[in-house]
PDB file of C-alpha atoms in Angstrom:
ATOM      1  CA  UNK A   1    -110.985  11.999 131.763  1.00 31.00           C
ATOM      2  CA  UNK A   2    -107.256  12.241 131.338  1.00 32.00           C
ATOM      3  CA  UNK A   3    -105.413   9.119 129.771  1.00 36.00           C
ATOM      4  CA  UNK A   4    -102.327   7.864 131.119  1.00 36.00           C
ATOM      5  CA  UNK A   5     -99.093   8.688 130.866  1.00 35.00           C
ATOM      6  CA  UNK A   6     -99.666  12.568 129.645  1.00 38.00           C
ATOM      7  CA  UNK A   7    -101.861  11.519 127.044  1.00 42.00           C
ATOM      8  CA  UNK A   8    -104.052  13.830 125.540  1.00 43.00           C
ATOM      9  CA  UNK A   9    -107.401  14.502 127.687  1.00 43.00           C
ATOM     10  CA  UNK A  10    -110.988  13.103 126.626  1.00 45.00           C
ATOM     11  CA  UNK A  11    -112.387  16.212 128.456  1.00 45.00           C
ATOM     12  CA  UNK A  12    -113.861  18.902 126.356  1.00 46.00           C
ATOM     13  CA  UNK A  13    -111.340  21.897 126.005  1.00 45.00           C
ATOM     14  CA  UNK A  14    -112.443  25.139 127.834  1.00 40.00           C
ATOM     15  CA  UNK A  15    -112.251  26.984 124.529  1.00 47.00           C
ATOM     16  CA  UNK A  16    -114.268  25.139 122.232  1.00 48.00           C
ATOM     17  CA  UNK A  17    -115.728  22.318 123.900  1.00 54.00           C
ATOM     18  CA  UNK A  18    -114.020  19.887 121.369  1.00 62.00           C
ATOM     19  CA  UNK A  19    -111.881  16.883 123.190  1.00 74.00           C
ATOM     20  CA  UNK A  20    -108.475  17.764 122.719  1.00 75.00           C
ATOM     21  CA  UNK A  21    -106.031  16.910 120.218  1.00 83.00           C
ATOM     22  CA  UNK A  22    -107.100  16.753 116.241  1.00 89.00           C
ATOM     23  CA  UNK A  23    -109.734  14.779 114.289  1.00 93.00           C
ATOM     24  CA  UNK A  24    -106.836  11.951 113.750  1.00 93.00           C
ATOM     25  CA  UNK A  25    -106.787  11.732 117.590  1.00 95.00           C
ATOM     26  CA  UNK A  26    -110.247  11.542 118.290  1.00 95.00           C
ATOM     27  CA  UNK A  27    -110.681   8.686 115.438  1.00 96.00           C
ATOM     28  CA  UNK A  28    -107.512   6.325 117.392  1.00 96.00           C
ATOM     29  CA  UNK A  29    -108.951   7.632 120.991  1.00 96.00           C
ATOM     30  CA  UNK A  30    -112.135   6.459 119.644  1.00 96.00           C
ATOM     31  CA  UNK A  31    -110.888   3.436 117.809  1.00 97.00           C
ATOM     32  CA  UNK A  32    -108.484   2.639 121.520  1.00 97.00           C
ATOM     33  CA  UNK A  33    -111.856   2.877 123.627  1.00 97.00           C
ATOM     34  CA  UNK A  34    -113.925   0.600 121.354  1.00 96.00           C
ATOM     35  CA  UNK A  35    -110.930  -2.185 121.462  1.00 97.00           C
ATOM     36  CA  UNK A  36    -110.903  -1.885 125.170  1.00 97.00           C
ATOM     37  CA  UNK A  37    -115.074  -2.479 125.592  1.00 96.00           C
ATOM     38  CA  UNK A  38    -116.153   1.400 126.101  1.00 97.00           C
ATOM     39  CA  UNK A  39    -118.401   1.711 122.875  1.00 97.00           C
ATOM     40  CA  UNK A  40    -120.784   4.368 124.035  1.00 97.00           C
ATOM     41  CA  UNK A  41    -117.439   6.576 124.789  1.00 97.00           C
ATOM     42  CA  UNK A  42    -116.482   5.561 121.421  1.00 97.00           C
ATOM     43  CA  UNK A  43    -119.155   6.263 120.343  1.00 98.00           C
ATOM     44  CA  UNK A  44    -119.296   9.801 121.732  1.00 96.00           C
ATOM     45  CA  UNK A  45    -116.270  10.715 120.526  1.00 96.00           C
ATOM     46  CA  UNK A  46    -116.140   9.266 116.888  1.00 97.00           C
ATOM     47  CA  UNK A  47    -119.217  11.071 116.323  1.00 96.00           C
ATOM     48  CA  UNK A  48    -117.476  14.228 116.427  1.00 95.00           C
ATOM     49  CA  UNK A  49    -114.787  13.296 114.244  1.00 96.00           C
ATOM     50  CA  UNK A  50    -117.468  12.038 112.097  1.00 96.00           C
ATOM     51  CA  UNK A  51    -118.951  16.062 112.068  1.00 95.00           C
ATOM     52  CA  UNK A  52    -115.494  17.361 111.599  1.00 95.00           C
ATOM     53  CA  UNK A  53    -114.887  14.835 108.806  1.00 95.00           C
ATOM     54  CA  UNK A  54    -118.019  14.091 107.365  1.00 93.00           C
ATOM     55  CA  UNK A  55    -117.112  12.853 103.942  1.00 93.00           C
ATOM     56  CA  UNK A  56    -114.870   9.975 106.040  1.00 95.00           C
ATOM     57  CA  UNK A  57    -115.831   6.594 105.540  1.00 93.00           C
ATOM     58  CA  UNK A  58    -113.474   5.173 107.870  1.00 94.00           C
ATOM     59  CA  UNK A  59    -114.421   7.131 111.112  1.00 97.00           C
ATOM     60  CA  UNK A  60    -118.276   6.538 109.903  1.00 97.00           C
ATOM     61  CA  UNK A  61    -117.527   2.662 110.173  1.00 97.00           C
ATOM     62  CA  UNK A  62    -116.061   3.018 113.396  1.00 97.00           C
ATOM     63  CA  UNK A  63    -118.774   5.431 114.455  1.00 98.00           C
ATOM     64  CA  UNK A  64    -121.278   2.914 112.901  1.00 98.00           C
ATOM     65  CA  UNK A  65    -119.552  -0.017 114.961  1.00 98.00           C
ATOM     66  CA  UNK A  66    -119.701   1.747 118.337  1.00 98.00           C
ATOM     67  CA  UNK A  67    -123.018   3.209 118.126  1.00 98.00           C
ATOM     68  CA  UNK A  68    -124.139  -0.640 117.466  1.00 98.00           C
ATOM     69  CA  UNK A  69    -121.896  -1.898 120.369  1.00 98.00           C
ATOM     70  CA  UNK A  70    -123.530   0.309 122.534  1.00 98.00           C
ATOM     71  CA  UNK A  71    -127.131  -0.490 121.569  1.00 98.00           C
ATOM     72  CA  UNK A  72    -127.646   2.343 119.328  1.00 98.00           C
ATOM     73  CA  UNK A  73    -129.047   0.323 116.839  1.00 98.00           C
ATOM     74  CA  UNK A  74    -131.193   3.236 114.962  1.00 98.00           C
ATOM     75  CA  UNK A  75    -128.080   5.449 114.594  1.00 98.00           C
ATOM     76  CA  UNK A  76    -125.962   2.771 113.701  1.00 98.00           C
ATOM     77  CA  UNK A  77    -128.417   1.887 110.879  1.00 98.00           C
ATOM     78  CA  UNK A  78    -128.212   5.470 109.963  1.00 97.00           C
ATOM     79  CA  UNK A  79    -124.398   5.153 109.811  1.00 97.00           C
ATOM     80  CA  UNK A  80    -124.120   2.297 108.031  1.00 98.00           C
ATOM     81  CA  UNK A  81    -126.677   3.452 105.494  1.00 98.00           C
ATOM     82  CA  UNK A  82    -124.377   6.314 104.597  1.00 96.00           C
ATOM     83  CA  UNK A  83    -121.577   3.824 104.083  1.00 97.00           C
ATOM     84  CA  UNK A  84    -123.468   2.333 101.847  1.00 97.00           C
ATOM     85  CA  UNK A  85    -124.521   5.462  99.897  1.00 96.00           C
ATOM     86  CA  UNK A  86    -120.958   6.484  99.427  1.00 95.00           C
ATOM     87  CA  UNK A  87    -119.855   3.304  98.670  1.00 95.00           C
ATOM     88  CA  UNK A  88    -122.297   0.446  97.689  1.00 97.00           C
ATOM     89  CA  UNK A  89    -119.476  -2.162  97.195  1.00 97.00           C
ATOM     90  CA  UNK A  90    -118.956  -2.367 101.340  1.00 96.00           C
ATOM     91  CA  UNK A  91    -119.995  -5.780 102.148  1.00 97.00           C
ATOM     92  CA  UNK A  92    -119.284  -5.186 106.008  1.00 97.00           C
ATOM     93  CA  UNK A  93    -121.836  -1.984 105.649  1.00 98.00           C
ATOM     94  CA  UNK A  94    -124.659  -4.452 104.397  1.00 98.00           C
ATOM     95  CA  UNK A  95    -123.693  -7.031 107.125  1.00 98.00           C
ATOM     96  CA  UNK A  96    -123.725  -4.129 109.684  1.00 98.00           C
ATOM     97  CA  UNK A  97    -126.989  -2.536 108.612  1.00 98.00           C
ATOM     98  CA  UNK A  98    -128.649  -5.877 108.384  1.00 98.00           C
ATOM     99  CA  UNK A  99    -128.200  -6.778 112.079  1.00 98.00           C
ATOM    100  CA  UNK A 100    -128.551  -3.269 113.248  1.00 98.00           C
ATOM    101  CA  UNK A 101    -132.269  -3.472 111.863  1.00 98.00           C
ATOM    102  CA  UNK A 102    -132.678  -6.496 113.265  1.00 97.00           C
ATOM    103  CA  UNK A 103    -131.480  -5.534 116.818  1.00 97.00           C
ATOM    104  CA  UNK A 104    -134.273  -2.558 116.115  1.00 97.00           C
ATOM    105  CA  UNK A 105    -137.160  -5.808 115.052  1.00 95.00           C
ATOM    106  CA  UNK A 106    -137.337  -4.852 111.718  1.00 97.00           C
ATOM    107  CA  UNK A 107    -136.868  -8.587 110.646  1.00 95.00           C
ATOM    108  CA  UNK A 108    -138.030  -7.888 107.273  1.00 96.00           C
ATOM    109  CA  UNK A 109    -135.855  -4.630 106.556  1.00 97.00           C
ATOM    110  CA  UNK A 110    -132.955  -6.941 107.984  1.00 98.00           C
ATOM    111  CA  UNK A 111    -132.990  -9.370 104.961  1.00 97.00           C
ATOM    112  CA  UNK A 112    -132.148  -7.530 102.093  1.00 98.00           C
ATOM    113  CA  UNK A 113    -128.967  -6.079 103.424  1.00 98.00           C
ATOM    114  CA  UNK A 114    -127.721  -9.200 104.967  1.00 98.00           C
ATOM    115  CA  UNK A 115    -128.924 -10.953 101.411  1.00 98.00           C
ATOM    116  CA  UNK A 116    -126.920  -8.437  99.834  1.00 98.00           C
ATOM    117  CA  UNK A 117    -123.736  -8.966 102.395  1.00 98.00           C
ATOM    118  CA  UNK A 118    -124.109 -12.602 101.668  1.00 98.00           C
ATOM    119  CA  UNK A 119    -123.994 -12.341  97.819  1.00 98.00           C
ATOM    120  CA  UNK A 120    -120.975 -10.283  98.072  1.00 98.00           C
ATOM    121  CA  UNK A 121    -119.142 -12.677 100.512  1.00 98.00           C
ATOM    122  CA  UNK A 122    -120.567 -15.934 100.583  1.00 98.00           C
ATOM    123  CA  UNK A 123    -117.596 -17.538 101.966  1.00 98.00           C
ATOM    124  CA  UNK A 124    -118.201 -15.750 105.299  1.00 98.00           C
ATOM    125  CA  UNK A 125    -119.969 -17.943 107.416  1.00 98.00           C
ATOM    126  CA  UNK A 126    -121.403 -14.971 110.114  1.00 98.00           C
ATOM    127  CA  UNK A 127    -122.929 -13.545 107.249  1.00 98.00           C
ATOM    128  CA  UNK A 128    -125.105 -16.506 106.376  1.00 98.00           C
ATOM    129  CA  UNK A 129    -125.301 -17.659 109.956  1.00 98.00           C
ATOM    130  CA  UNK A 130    -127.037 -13.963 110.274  1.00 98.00           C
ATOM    131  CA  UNK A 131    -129.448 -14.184 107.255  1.00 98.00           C
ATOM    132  CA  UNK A 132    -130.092 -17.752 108.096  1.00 98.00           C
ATOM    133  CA  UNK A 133    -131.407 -16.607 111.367  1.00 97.00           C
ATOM    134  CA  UNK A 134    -133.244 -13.887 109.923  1.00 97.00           C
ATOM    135  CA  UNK A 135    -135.260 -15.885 107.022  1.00 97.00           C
ATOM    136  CA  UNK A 136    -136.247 -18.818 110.045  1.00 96.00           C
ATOM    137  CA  UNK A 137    -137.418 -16.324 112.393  1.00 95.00           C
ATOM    138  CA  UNK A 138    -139.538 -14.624 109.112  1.00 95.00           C
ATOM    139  CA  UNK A 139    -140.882 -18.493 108.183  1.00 94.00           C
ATOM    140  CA  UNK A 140    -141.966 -18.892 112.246  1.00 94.00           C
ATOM    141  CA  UNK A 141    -143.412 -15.528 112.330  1.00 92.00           C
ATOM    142  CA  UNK A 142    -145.749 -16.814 109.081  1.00 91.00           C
ATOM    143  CA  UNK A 143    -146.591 -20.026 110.687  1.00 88.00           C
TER     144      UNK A 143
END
């Protein structure tokens, strides 16, 4: 897929089968195509940059962010568990990996992140809207 006006191409170059352009392109292509509603595109394509730059926390969050957008919930939890190992102070990582384990039913792995995302920013009402939900759907599931 070319973009418009001459923009670099999405399509995998004949010589290495790597979109074109560098790892900084991929990351805004990537970053453009999740703003405009394409996650699993986004998705696609962050992922590379993500094995070109693996030590990059900020294509992993975007990587993390499409991969959930597009209903990859077990690689997004595997995404945002590895923002989480590099950096443990990420409050959005422990929001992220909480409802990513939810969206995969694990209700009960779900609460300690979003607990932990709520500790770290408890003025941020999604965040205890989302462990709210959690903890009554764990009491109904006892009942």
């Amino acid at each position: 897929m070319v973009q418009g006006r001459g923009g670099p191409s999405d399509s995998p170059s004949p010589e290495t089968g790597a979109p074109a352009g560098d790892v900084y392109e991929w990351f805004q292509r990537g970053m453009r195509l999740l703003a405009e509603g394409s996650p699993a595109a986004a998705a696609a394509l962050l992922e590379r940059a993500a094995d070109a730059e693996p030590e990059s926390r900020s294509i992993r969050e975007a990587l993390a962010r499409a991969q959930f957008n597009s209903r990859q919930y077990a690689d997004a939890v595997d995404s945002f568990r590895w923002i989480i190992d590099a950096n443990p102070a990420e409050d959005y990582a422990y929001f992220g990996l909480g409802l990513a384990l939810w969206r995969t039913g694990d209700m009960e792995g779900a609460q300690e992140p979003l607990a932990i995302a709520v500790a770290m920013r408890p003025d941020l009402r999604h965040y205890v809207s989302a462990l709210k939900s959690v903890r009554a759907t764990l009491r109904a599931r006892r009942m």
